Amino acid sequence: MSTTTTTNAGTPQAAPSYPSQVTGMDILVRALRMVGIDTMYGLVGIPVTELAYIAQARGIRFVGFRHEQQAGMAAATHGYLTKTPGVLLTVSSLGFLNGLTATANATVNCYPMIQISGSSVREPIDLLQGTYEGLDQLNIAKPLVKAAYRVNKPEDIPTAVVRAYRAAVSGRPGGVYLDVTTPCLGAIMNAADADKLFYEPVDLVPSMPPSSESVSRAVELLASAKKPAIIIGKGAAYARVEDKLKALVDKTGIPYLPMSMAKGVLPDNGPLSAMACRSTIMAEADVVLLVGARLNWLLSRGHGKWSADTKFIQFDIDPEEIDINRPIAAPVVGDLASSLDAFIAALPAKLSVDPTWVPSLQAQTKTKNAKFAERLQANVSVVPMDHWTALSAIKPVMAANPDVILVNEGANTLDDTRDTLDMTLPRHRIDCATWAIMGMGMGSCVGAAVATGKSVVAIEGDSAFGFSGMDFSTICRFKLPVTVVIFNNGGIYNGVGVNMAGTSDPAPTTLDVRARYDKLGDAFGAKTYYVTTPAELSQALTEAIASKAPALIDVQLAADSGKESGHIGYLNPAALEHIEV
Ligand code: ADP
Ligand code: TZD
Ligand code: MG
């Protein structure tokens, strides 16, 4: 369009004369509003500062962070919890790269988000002429995201936003990168011409029903099952199919096993919850329904303890997911809501399930739960506390506050919390998920609190907390109802690592068992607690949740609480003793 004036960054440009003229930034904000975006997470600077100001002025809540990775984790969590893309805004070069780690993580986890990054002027980037924050961002992003686009002209912005939105949420959700050049952001357009660019996109998230043949095949397989089980993944939580799953379970009486973030889609403590029977299901189930769960490393990629005879019905929106690790007898490719509707409607009145299957799982659950309760009870008053002591204090408080969203990362802190705390509501557990990465904590807390308005409790290992700790200040700045609980055992796995060289340097796993994380909270005006006993912890957590204000609880654990996970035998310290330096 001839009305466009583009300039290079750094070249003085006349300001637009509002209201007859608008800039690329105005168009971008309006395009985002048009598709329903109401929140943006980010960290500003050249060339996006003004964009954030405009967004804030035009009704988009702007949540500014201390580090782009955390802003990205917030956007991803927002996307997961709302089924609409979370938006991350970054500056060029390092800001872009910092944010990209979160966008990549969102893609791996199937969370919808859009990273919008300003980028420098194209020509000197392409000719490697050393421009301000010059980096070929689009090409760097491409292999790590679901889709990547660059927009060079303001006329193209509304189309680019709609495409980014569609890519983020349609089919398998994921992270999308939208590169907006500095000249495009600053370009001035005639407002009347800009008005003509906008349109209401039709059917932004189309349903994708499965084929009737695939449904019949799956029903037929289930009808033959003697020992069926359902594995619920976070795809089901995302797709909000808890009512349909409940109907399926009520109708068929099939037991279910949730993956970590699917805990609570159906209640962990329900009569058909087979959470404690994972190994038995792997070894004995003859037909397993995978509902929004990938047969990836978290399910031993279909090998290991799995019986070679188990047959799978896999419900997933992504056809490429089928057969990735072992043959799937009955793939049902489609969106979960449509697929489950069709599947439930086609089920026979009665299945041929072995009458001893469910009672045997229930008996096993009872025994295992009793053993677990005994273990918690045995540690209930140990001081200095270990992970189990702390969790026995936390468990009743969380049970009394079921609508609080739980954020959880660490190693022992992750595993033990997941095993101890029952979830009863869907989408109330957010953790380090498919990549098992540390550093999703504070961002996820902010995203969860902002997207839902609910209270959040994060249970963080001391190492895990360190990755995102500075963004506790963002929780405080935005006065969010978030309580961060830090399990301080002084290290990665524990605080008793040994420096094999015998020098005064700490061991690779050693952190600061005497660190007072509560003082970090004091710096930003949070309610803070330093607790050394289970009674103090339980009281502090109860009070912190009730306050609906930012709070930080430093939980002093024993340095020897926790074991190293993921042993690679020949790389362990015991083996290192034999290495001559
Ligand atoms: P978990 O880690 O809980 O096992 P995964 O992230 O491995 O879960 O798997 C989630 C799966 O859900 C992905 O394969 C994804 O394609 C699928 N999925 C996401 N949204 C939908 C949807 N609306 N309908 C069907 N499948 C979906
Ligand atoms: N870096 C990143 C980004 N992700 C990782 N998963 C790791 C490093 C390795 N790692 C783990 O897998 S768990 C963990 C690290 C550093 C921290 C465990 O210590 P913690 O929890 O203090 O958080 P516990 O309770 O002491 O086990
Ligand atoms: Mg630790």
XYZ file of C-alpha atoms and ligand atoms in Angstrom:
636
model
C 0.000 0.000 0.000
C 1.417 3.346 -0.961
C 0.467 4.957 2.344
C 3.144 3.019 4.237
C 6.328 4.726 5.325
C 9.010 2.452 6.708
C 12.196 3.659 8.322
C 15.308 1.945 9.569
C 15.944 1.709 13.314
C 17.858 4.694 14.521
C 16.693 6.906 11.666
C 14.691 9.799 13.115
C 11.124 9.504 11.979
C 8.244 11.905 12.315
C 5.683 10.779 14.881
C 2.364 9.637 13.433
C -0.332 12.229 13.558
C -3.071 10.494 15.484
C -5.880 9.748 14.819
C -5.499 9.967 11.039
C -2.344 7.863 11.138
C -1.350 4.734 13.074
C 1.854 2.715 13.503
C 2.622 -0.964 13.078
C 2.498 -1.235 16.870
C -1.053 0.102 16.972
C -2.051 -2.387 14.302
C -0.381 -5.258 16.150
C -2.166 -4.477 19.403
C -5.499 -4.147 17.629
C -4.934 -7.432 15.790
C -4.184 -9.186 19.082
C -7.328 -7.743 20.647
C -9.285 -8.891 17.604
C -8.436 -12.546 18.305
C -9.202 -12.133 21.991
C -5.723 -11.715 23.502
C -6.090 -9.903 26.818
C -2.740 -10.580 28.495
C 0.870 -10.250 27.446
C 3.914 -11.433 29.409
C 7.290 -9.981 28.592
C 10.295 -7.822 29.195
C 10.693 -4.585 27.267
C 13.430 -2.501 25.718
C 14.281 -1.463 22.166
C 12.293 -2.042 19.939
C 9.178 -3.146 21.859
C 8.834 -0.758 24.813
C 6.251 1.400 23.134
C 4.362 -1.663 21.968
C 3.900 -2.737 25.593
C 2.743 0.758 26.562
C 0.210 0.750 23.747
C -0.961 -2.755 24.667
C -1.493 -1.709 28.268
C -3.347 1.425 27.188
C -5.640 -0.573 24.901
C -6.792 -3.137 27.469
C -4.144 -5.849 27.255
C -2.763 -6.625 30.702
C 1.019 -6.390 30.464
C 2.912 -8.489 32.999
C 6.548 -7.422 33.005
C 9.207 -9.878 34.206
C 12.852 -9.865 35.256
C 13.833 -12.592 32.800
C 12.260 -13.518 29.457
C 12.395 -17.253 30.140
C 10.025 -16.787 33.053
C 7.733 -14.513 31.064
C 7.638 -17.331 28.514
C 6.862 -19.959 31.150
C 3.990 -17.722 32.272
C 2.680 -17.394 28.708
C 2.893 -21.170 28.219
C 1.042 -21.850 31.468
C -1.559 -19.271 30.493
C -2.011 -21.114 27.207
C -2.320 -24.515 28.868
C -4.871 -23.291 31.393
C -7.039 -21.223 29.064
C -6.831 -23.140 25.757
C -5.942 -19.843 24.077
C -2.385 -18.821 23.195
C -0.353 -17.136 25.910
C 1.626 -14.227 24.474
C 5.278 -13.487 25.231
C 6.905 -10.222 24.164
C 10.688 -10.044 23.882
C 13.362 -7.697 22.593
C 15.806 -8.746 19.906
C 18.905 -10.976 20.238
C 19.413 -12.264 23.793
C 15.918 -11.308 24.932
C 14.591 -13.345 22.028
C 16.880 -16.280 22.872
C 15.995 -16.180 26.581
C 12.321 -16.331 25.687
C 12.847 -18.992 23.032
C 13.790 -21.607 25.644
C 10.270 -21.283 27.047
C 8.671 -21.303 23.596
C 10.596 -24.475 22.759
C 9.488 -26.020 26.050
C 5.881 -25.051 25.277
C 6.173 -26.761 21.906
C 7.494 -29.969 23.464
C 4.665 -29.914 26.012
C 1.918 -29.012 23.498
C 1.066 -25.717 25.227
C -0.208 -22.986 22.912
C 1.782 -19.770 23.012
C 3.021 -17.058 20.675
C 6.387 -15.413 21.202
C 6.371 -12.013 19.557
C 9.834 -10.579 19.279
C 11.047 -7.347 17.860
C 13.970 -7.880 15.524
C 16.472 -5.512 14.008
C 16.561 -4.214 10.478
C 16.886 -7.085 7.993
C 19.465 -5.897 5.499
C 22.483 -5.519 7.833
C 21.544 -8.765 9.607
C 21.552 -10.662 6.338
C 24.868 -9.127 5.283
C 26.375 -9.579 8.775
C 27.120 -5.868 9.028
C 26.957 -5.625 12.794
C 23.654 -3.906 13.444
C 22.144 -3.286 16.900
C 21.138 -6.643 18.441
C 21.386 -8.201 15.013
C 20.436 -11.870 14.919
C 18.688 -13.997 12.325
C 15.955 -14.814 14.814
C 13.427 -16.405 12.469
C 15.817 -19.104 11.334
C 17.029 -19.805 14.847
C 13.481 -20.203 16.087
C 12.287 -22.473 13.267
C 13.555 -25.872 14.439
C 12.335 -25.298 17.996
C 8.766 -24.168 17.435
C 5.597 -25.411 15.810
C 5.526 -22.531 13.312
C 7.527 -19.369 12.702
C 6.645 -16.291 10.686
C 8.185 -12.912 10.009
C 6.133 -9.854 9.309
C 7.863 -7.031 7.452
C 4.980 -4.740 6.562
C 2.227 -3.313 8.770
C -0.357 -4.320 6.158
C 0.480 -7.966 6.895
C 0.187 -7.774 10.688
C -3.477 -8.827 11.090
C -2.939 -11.845 8.831
C 0.259 -12.748 10.669
C -1.488 -12.621 14.045
C -4.384 -14.788 12.882
C -1.976 -17.314 11.378
C 0.122 -17.392 14.533
C -3.011 -17.904 16.606
C -4.288 -20.712 14.392
C -0.904 -22.432 14.406
C -0.638 -22.222 18.199
C -4.030 -23.753 19.004
C -5.116 -25.884 16.085
C -4.216 -29.549 15.813
C -1.522 -30.290 18.385
C -0.972 -27.024 20.244
C 2.510 -25.571 20.479
C 4.787 -22.567 20.547
C 4.730 -20.149 17.624
C 7.313 -17.521 16.853
C 6.294 -14.211 15.302
C 9.191 -12.024 14.255
C 8.274 -8.358 13.810
C 10.984 -6.154 12.376
C 11.742 -2.758 13.852
C 10.782 -0.952 10.642
C 7.463 -2.785 10.609
C 6.729 -1.837 14.236
C 7.500 1.809 13.539
C 5.894 2.066 10.098
C 3.188 4.693 9.790
C -0.051 4.033 7.976
C -3.077 6.013 7.156
C -5.673 4.968 9.784
C -8.487 4.609 7.260
C -6.404 2.171 5.217
C -5.398 0.289 8.367
C -9.063 -0.116 9.328
C -9.641 -2.159 6.180
C -7.039 -4.755 7.201
C -8.985 -6.243 10.104
C -11.381 -9.142 9.927
C -13.048 -11.542 12.339
C -11.462 -14.946 11.690
C -14.017 -17.736 11.355
C -13.718 -20.880 13.478
C -10.306 -20.177 15.023
C -10.156 -23.572 16.736
C -11.999 -25.989 14.474
C -13.100 -29.310 15.896
C -11.427 -32.279 14.233
C -13.653 -35.350 14.645
C -12.136 -38.804 14.079
C -13.157 -41.143 11.281
C -16.009 -43.506 12.100
C -13.837 -46.505 11.083
C -11.225 -45.595 13.677
C -13.888 -45.303 16.363
C -15.446 -48.667 15.440
C -12.019 -50.344 15.492
C -11.303 -48.941 18.942
C -14.706 -49.950 20.306
C -14.266 -53.454 18.946
C -10.889 -53.786 20.635
C -12.201 -52.525 23.960
C -15.169 -54.900 23.718
C -12.704 -57.811 23.666
C -10.712 -56.549 26.678
C -10.483 -58.534 29.887
C -8.166 -56.187 31.778
C -8.568 -52.693 30.340
C -7.130 -49.470 31.773
C -7.184 -45.799 30.840
C -4.065 -43.633 30.949
C -4.965 -39.960 31.133
C -2.402 -37.432 29.916
C -2.148 -33.677 30.086
C -3.630 -33.513 26.568
C -6.918 -34.507 28.218
C -6.508 -31.834 30.871
C -5.816 -29.282 28.154
C -8.767 -30.447 26.065
C -11.082 -30.088 29.089
C -12.684 -33.492 28.615
C -13.049 -34.363 32.302
C -16.831 -34.716 32.024
C -16.531 -37.043 29.037
C -13.880 -39.133 30.795
C -16.081 -39.335 33.851
C -18.943 -40.527 31.652
C -16.648 -43.133 30.082
C -15.433 -44.405 33.435
C -18.927 -44.363 34.955
C -20.326 -46.277 32.002
C -17.568 -48.881 31.703
C -16.038 -49.147 35.181
C -12.543 -49.092 33.665
C -9.781 -48.015 36.084
C -7.641 -44.981 35.273
C -4.075 -43.883 35.822
C -3.176 -40.194 35.445
C 0.114 -38.869 34.144
C 1.616 -36.228 36.389
C -0.179 -33.140 35.092
C -3.367 -35.109 34.455
C -3.744 -35.741 38.171
C -7.154 -34.392 39.121
C -8.745 -34.695 35.652
C -10.553 -37.508 37.448
C -10.052 -37.502 41.220
C -6.829 -39.180 42.408
C -8.744 -40.654 45.324
C -11.758 -41.949 43.370
C -12.761 -45.647 43.592
C -11.469 -46.383 40.077
C -8.193 -44.479 40.451
C -5.384 -46.976 39.858
C -2.608 -44.493 40.541
C -0.844 -46.898 42.863
C -0.989 -49.755 40.332
C 1.142 -48.429 37.517
C 3.430 -51.465 37.334
C 0.530 -53.896 37.419
C -1.211 -52.060 34.613
C 1.972 -52.107 32.534
C 2.477 -55.794 33.155
C -1.094 -57.065 33.025
C -3.509 -54.773 31.210
C -4.504 -56.241 27.872
C -6.033 -53.091 26.374
C -4.863 -49.619 27.362
C -6.571 -46.427 26.261
C -4.069 -43.595 25.944
C -6.107 -40.412 26.239
C -3.969 -37.360 25.406
C -0.818 -39.087 26.679
C 2.226 -39.880 24.566
C 3.964 -43.214 24.746
C 7.238 -41.366 25.429
C 9.956 -41.808 28.068
C 7.466 -41.081 30.838
C 5.732 -44.352 29.862
C 8.985 -46.215 29.179
C 8.307 -45.638 25.482
C 6.000 -48.650 25.565
C 8.785 -51.047 26.565
C 10.393 -51.878 29.916
C 7.734 -53.154 32.278
C 5.051 -53.126 29.593
C 3.756 -56.502 28.522
C 4.469 -57.272 24.876
C 0.837 -58.355 24.588
C -0.750 -55.097 25.691
C -2.759 -53.517 22.886
C -3.226 -49.776 22.738
C -6.106 -47.552 21.731
C -4.537 -44.121 21.304
C -6.646 -40.980 21.250
C -4.593 -38.085 19.933
C -5.029 -35.142 17.645
C -1.691 -35.666 15.945
C -1.506 -38.534 13.437
C 2.292 -38.462 13.581
C 2.155 -39.463 17.221
C 0.801 -42.909 16.378
C 3.259 -45.858 16.336
C 6.195 -43.742 17.563
C 7.482 -46.484 19.858
C 5.369 -49.531 19.298
C 2.467 -50.487 17.092
C -0.854 -48.961 18.076
C -3.723 -51.382 17.439
C -6.444 -48.749 17.329
C -5.465 -45.127 16.722
C -8.287 -42.600 17.055
C -7.001 -39.413 15.515
C -9.103 -36.374 16.246
C -9.759 -33.803 18.920
C -10.461 -35.463 22.228
C -13.874 -33.940 22.785
C -15.192 -35.197 19.439
C -13.368 -38.524 19.728
C -14.635 -39.337 23.201
C -18.188 -38.357 22.259
C -18.100 -40.688 19.270
C -16.404 -43.466 21.222
C -18.796 -43.330 24.182
C -21.818 -43.255 21.865
C -20.592 -46.394 20.084
C -19.770 -48.463 23.180
C -21.710 -51.708 23.630
C -24.068 -51.916 26.612
C -21.761 -54.374 28.347
C -18.047 -55.108 28.170
C -16.416 -58.454 28.876
C -14.060 -57.293 31.623
C -12.668 -59.983 33.924
C -14.659 -59.551 37.175
C -11.508 -59.940 39.279
C -9.523 -57.178 37.495
C -10.879 -54.041 39.173
C -11.222 -55.589 42.668
C -7.607 -56.783 42.477
C -6.420 -53.267 41.559
C -8.551 -51.805 44.347
C -7.082 -54.240 46.869
C -3.582 -53.371 45.696
C -4.382 -49.666 45.949
C -5.577 -50.134 49.508
C -2.420 -51.976 50.561
C -0.099 -49.512 48.837
C -1.911 -46.489 50.229
C -1.724 -47.929 53.735
C 2.017 -48.508 53.313
C 2.492 -44.982 52.012
C 0.494 -43.505 54.906
C 2.667 -45.507 57.302
C 5.784 -44.074 55.694
C 4.462 -40.527 56.031
C 3.376 -41.180 59.596
C 6.795 -42.546 60.516
C 8.387 -39.275 59.422
C 5.724 -36.983 60.720
C 7.784 -35.386 63.462
C 11.367 -35.841 62.277
C 13.499 -32.723 62.901
C 15.464 -31.551 61.010
C 12.736 -32.353 58.545
C 13.166 -34.504 55.489
C 11.034 -34.263 52.337
C 8.435 -36.647 53.776
C 8.100 -34.765 57.060
C 7.504 -31.541 55.209
C 5.000 -33.177 52.891
C 3.064 -34.751 55.755
C 2.647 -31.244 57.126
C 1.620 -29.855 53.736
C -0.794 -32.636 52.715
C -3.743 -31.761 54.990
C -3.382 -28.057 54.257
C -3.547 -28.644 50.504
C -6.440 -31.086 50.965
C -8.309 -28.314 52.779
C -7.634 -25.978 49.819
C -8.407 -28.167 46.775
C -8.921 -25.243 44.413
C -5.354 -23.991 44.853
C -3.193 -24.601 41.784
C 0.002 -26.506 42.554
C 3.251 -25.706 40.758
C 6.014 -28.233 41.374
C 9.631 -28.712 40.310
C 12.797 -30.277 41.674
C 14.004 -33.881 41.827
C 13.021 -35.465 45.166
C 10.824 -32.425 45.723
C 9.013 -33.203 42.479
C 8.668 -36.965 42.875
C 7.703 -36.956 46.530
C 5.212 -34.112 46.169
C 3.570 -35.765 43.175
C 3.245 -39.028 45.077
C 1.998 -37.441 48.300
C -0.486 -34.789 47.267
C -3.762 -35.995 45.793
C -5.365 -33.750 43.209
C -9.121 -33.636 42.908
C -9.657 -30.961 40.261
C -8.423 -30.816 36.653
C -5.638 -28.418 35.556
C -4.516 -27.819 39.130
C -1.033 -29.280 38.781
C 1.697 -27.711 36.660
C 5.161 -29.199 36.721
C 8.400 -29.534 34.807
C 6.622 -32.000 32.512
C 7.893 -33.619 29.333
C 11.438 -32.241 29.336
C 11.746 -32.456 33.136
C 13.364 -29.036 33.103
C 14.120 -26.884 36.101
C 13.217 -23.214 35.847
C 9.509 -23.244 35.133
C 8.533 -22.270 38.680
C 8.028 -18.555 39.158
C 6.830 -17.978 35.593
C 4.266 -20.767 35.904
C 3.046 -19.320 39.217
C 2.497 -15.935 37.598
C 0.818 -17.423 34.511
C -1.462 -19.622 36.606
C -2.490 -16.822 38.976
C -3.017 -14.264 36.207
C -4.857 -16.622 33.844
C -7.239 -18.058 36.438
C -7.392 -15.548 39.311
C -6.894 -18.544 41.625
C -4.426 -18.987 44.441
C -1.223 -20.857 43.661
C 1.200 -22.817 45.822
C 4.601 -23.701 44.387
C 6.621 -26.482 45.966
C 10.182 -25.970 44.801
C 13.469 -27.716 45.391
C 16.164 -25.239 46.426
C 18.033 -25.869 43.194
C 14.882 -25.626 41.084
C 13.936 -22.344 42.742
C 17.319 -20.871 41.886
C 16.582 -20.984 38.170
C 13.705 -18.533 38.387
C 13.955 -17.099 41.918
C 14.371 -13.464 40.883
C 10.930 -13.527 39.328
C 9.462 -14.057 42.774
C 9.666 -10.266 42.661
C 7.172 -10.307 39.771
C 4.722 -12.203 41.980
C 5.175 -9.416 44.546
C 4.996 -6.537 42.056
C 1.697 -7.847 40.726
C 0.457 -8.733 44.234
C -0.537 -12.239 43.176
C -1.998 -14.824 45.568
C 1.029 -17.093 45.306
C 2.852 -18.963 48.061
C 6.293 -20.278 47.202
C 7.503 -23.122 49.417
C 11.216 -23.902 49.133
C 12.483 -27.280 50.267
C 16.037 -26.418 51.256
C 18.181 -29.513 51.556
C 21.189 -27.538 50.366
C 21.634 -28.991 46.946
C 20.736 -30.736 43.762
C 19.225 -34.006 45.115
C 20.700 -33.273 48.578
C 23.334 -31.181 50.279
C 25.876 -33.824 51.183
C 27.751 -34.152 47.904
C 31.465 -34.782 48.212
C 34.131 -32.911 46.270
C 36.200 -35.804 44.965
C 39.264 -33.555 44.617
C 39.227 -32.781 48.326
C 39.634 -29.029 47.737
C 37.472 -26.441 49.472
C 35.229 -26.004 46.421
C 31.707 -27.306 46.916
C 30.725 -30.573 45.207
C 28.882 -30.213 41.868
C 25.562 -30.897 43.579
C 26.123 -28.724 46.655
C 24.253 -25.454 47.209
C 23.524 -23.547 50.422
C 21.758 -25.491 53.139
C 21.942 -22.489 55.472
C 20.692 -19.994 52.884
C 17.772 -17.934 54.150
C 15.522 -17.767 51.114
C 12.877 -16.024 53.214
C 15.079 -12.926 53.214
C 14.774 -12.802 49.441
C 11.032 -12.521 50.011
C 11.612 -9.744 52.549
C 13.435 -7.735 49.906
C 10.244 -7.551 47.863
C 7.740 -7.100 50.671
C 6.260 -10.610 50.705
C 4.980 -12.372 53.803
C 7.880 -14.634 54.707
C 8.483 -17.590 56.979
C 11.488 -19.637 57.945
C 10.275 -22.973 59.303
C 12.143 -25.820 60.917
C 9.324 -28.007 62.233
C 6.229 -29.572 60.641
C 3.944 -27.613 62.970
C 5.503 -24.321 61.876
C 5.245 -25.332 58.239
C 1.604 -26.288 58.460
C 0.737 -23.046 60.221
C 2.747 -20.910 57.817
C 1.181 -22.522 54.749
C -2.352 -22.223 56.116
C -1.788 -18.554 56.891
C -0.043 -17.820 53.591
C -2.819 -19.357 51.471
C -5.490 -17.545 53.473
C -3.695 -14.210 53.014
C -4.127 -14.347 49.211
C -0.927 -12.312 49.045
C 2.616 -13.117 47.910
C 4.335 -15.337 50.464
C 7.569 -17.285 50.673
C 8.196 -20.164 53.043
C 11.774 -21.321 53.473
C 11.560 -24.912 54.689
C 14.719 -26.052 56.422
C 15.348 -29.687 55.554
C 18.201 -31.898 56.615
C 21.099 -31.761 54.162
C 20.985 -35.526 53.759
C 17.321 -35.621 52.788
C 16.873 -36.823 49.210
C 18.674 -39.192 46.914
C 20.339 -38.674 43.604
C 18.104 -39.607 40.713
C 18.846 -40.913 37.263
C 21.992 -42.813 38.144
C 24.236 -43.500 35.235
C 26.329 -46.144 36.928
C 29.650 -45.603 35.261
C 29.473 -41.824 35.765
C 28.803 -41.953 39.487
C 31.231 -40.638 42.111
C 32.031 -44.173 43.249
C 33.293 -44.876 39.739
C 35.151 -41.561 39.630
C 37.302 -42.737 42.519
C 39.034 -45.019 40.054
C 39.835 -42.232 37.624
C 43.386 -40.959 37.924
C 43.611 -37.218 37.490
P 1.597 -36.525 29.379
O 2.968 -35.935 29.571
O 0.628 -36.100 30.413
O 1.643 -37.996 29.131
P 1.809 -35.601 26.689
O 2.195 -34.165 26.640
O 2.897 -36.589 26.474
O 1.009 -35.881 28.029
O 0.710 -35.878 25.590
C -0.297 -34.987 25.312
C -0.911 -35.410 23.987
O -2.198 -34.826 23.882
C -0.109 -34.962 22.768
O 0.271 -36.060 21.988
C -1.070 -34.052 22.019
O -0.992 -34.193 20.613
C -2.415 -34.490 22.535
N -3.438 -33.461 22.495
C -3.341 -32.182 22.883
N -4.508 -31.548 22.719
C -5.374 -32.452 22.217
C -6.738 -32.405 21.830
N -7.464 -31.306 21.923
N -7.295 -33.529 21.349
C -6.556 -34.671 21.234
N -5.276 -34.771 21.592
C -4.681 -33.670 22.072
N 19.056 -27.837 34.291
C 17.802 -27.821 33.792
C 17.335 -26.653 32.982
N 16.965 -28.827 33.998
C 17.374 -29.904 34.715
N 16.488 -30.893 34.874
C 18.657 -29.945 35.278
C 19.471 -28.874 35.035
C 19.174 -31.128 36.109
N 18.396 -31.249 37.346
C 17.407 -32.193 37.488
O 17.063 -33.014 36.633
S 16.647 -32.052 38.986
C 17.633 -30.743 39.448
C 18.537 -30.440 38.440
C 19.515 -29.335 38.533
C 17.477 -30.069 40.770
C 17.199 -31.000 41.913
O 17.411 -30.361 43.126
P 16.286 -29.612 43.911
O 15.358 -30.795 44.426
O 16.924 -28.896 45.029
O 15.478 -28.790 43.015
P 15.747 -31.925 45.525
O 14.568 -31.995 46.411
O 16.983 -31.478 46.254
O 15.976 -33.221 44.824
Mg 17.548 -29.584 46.865
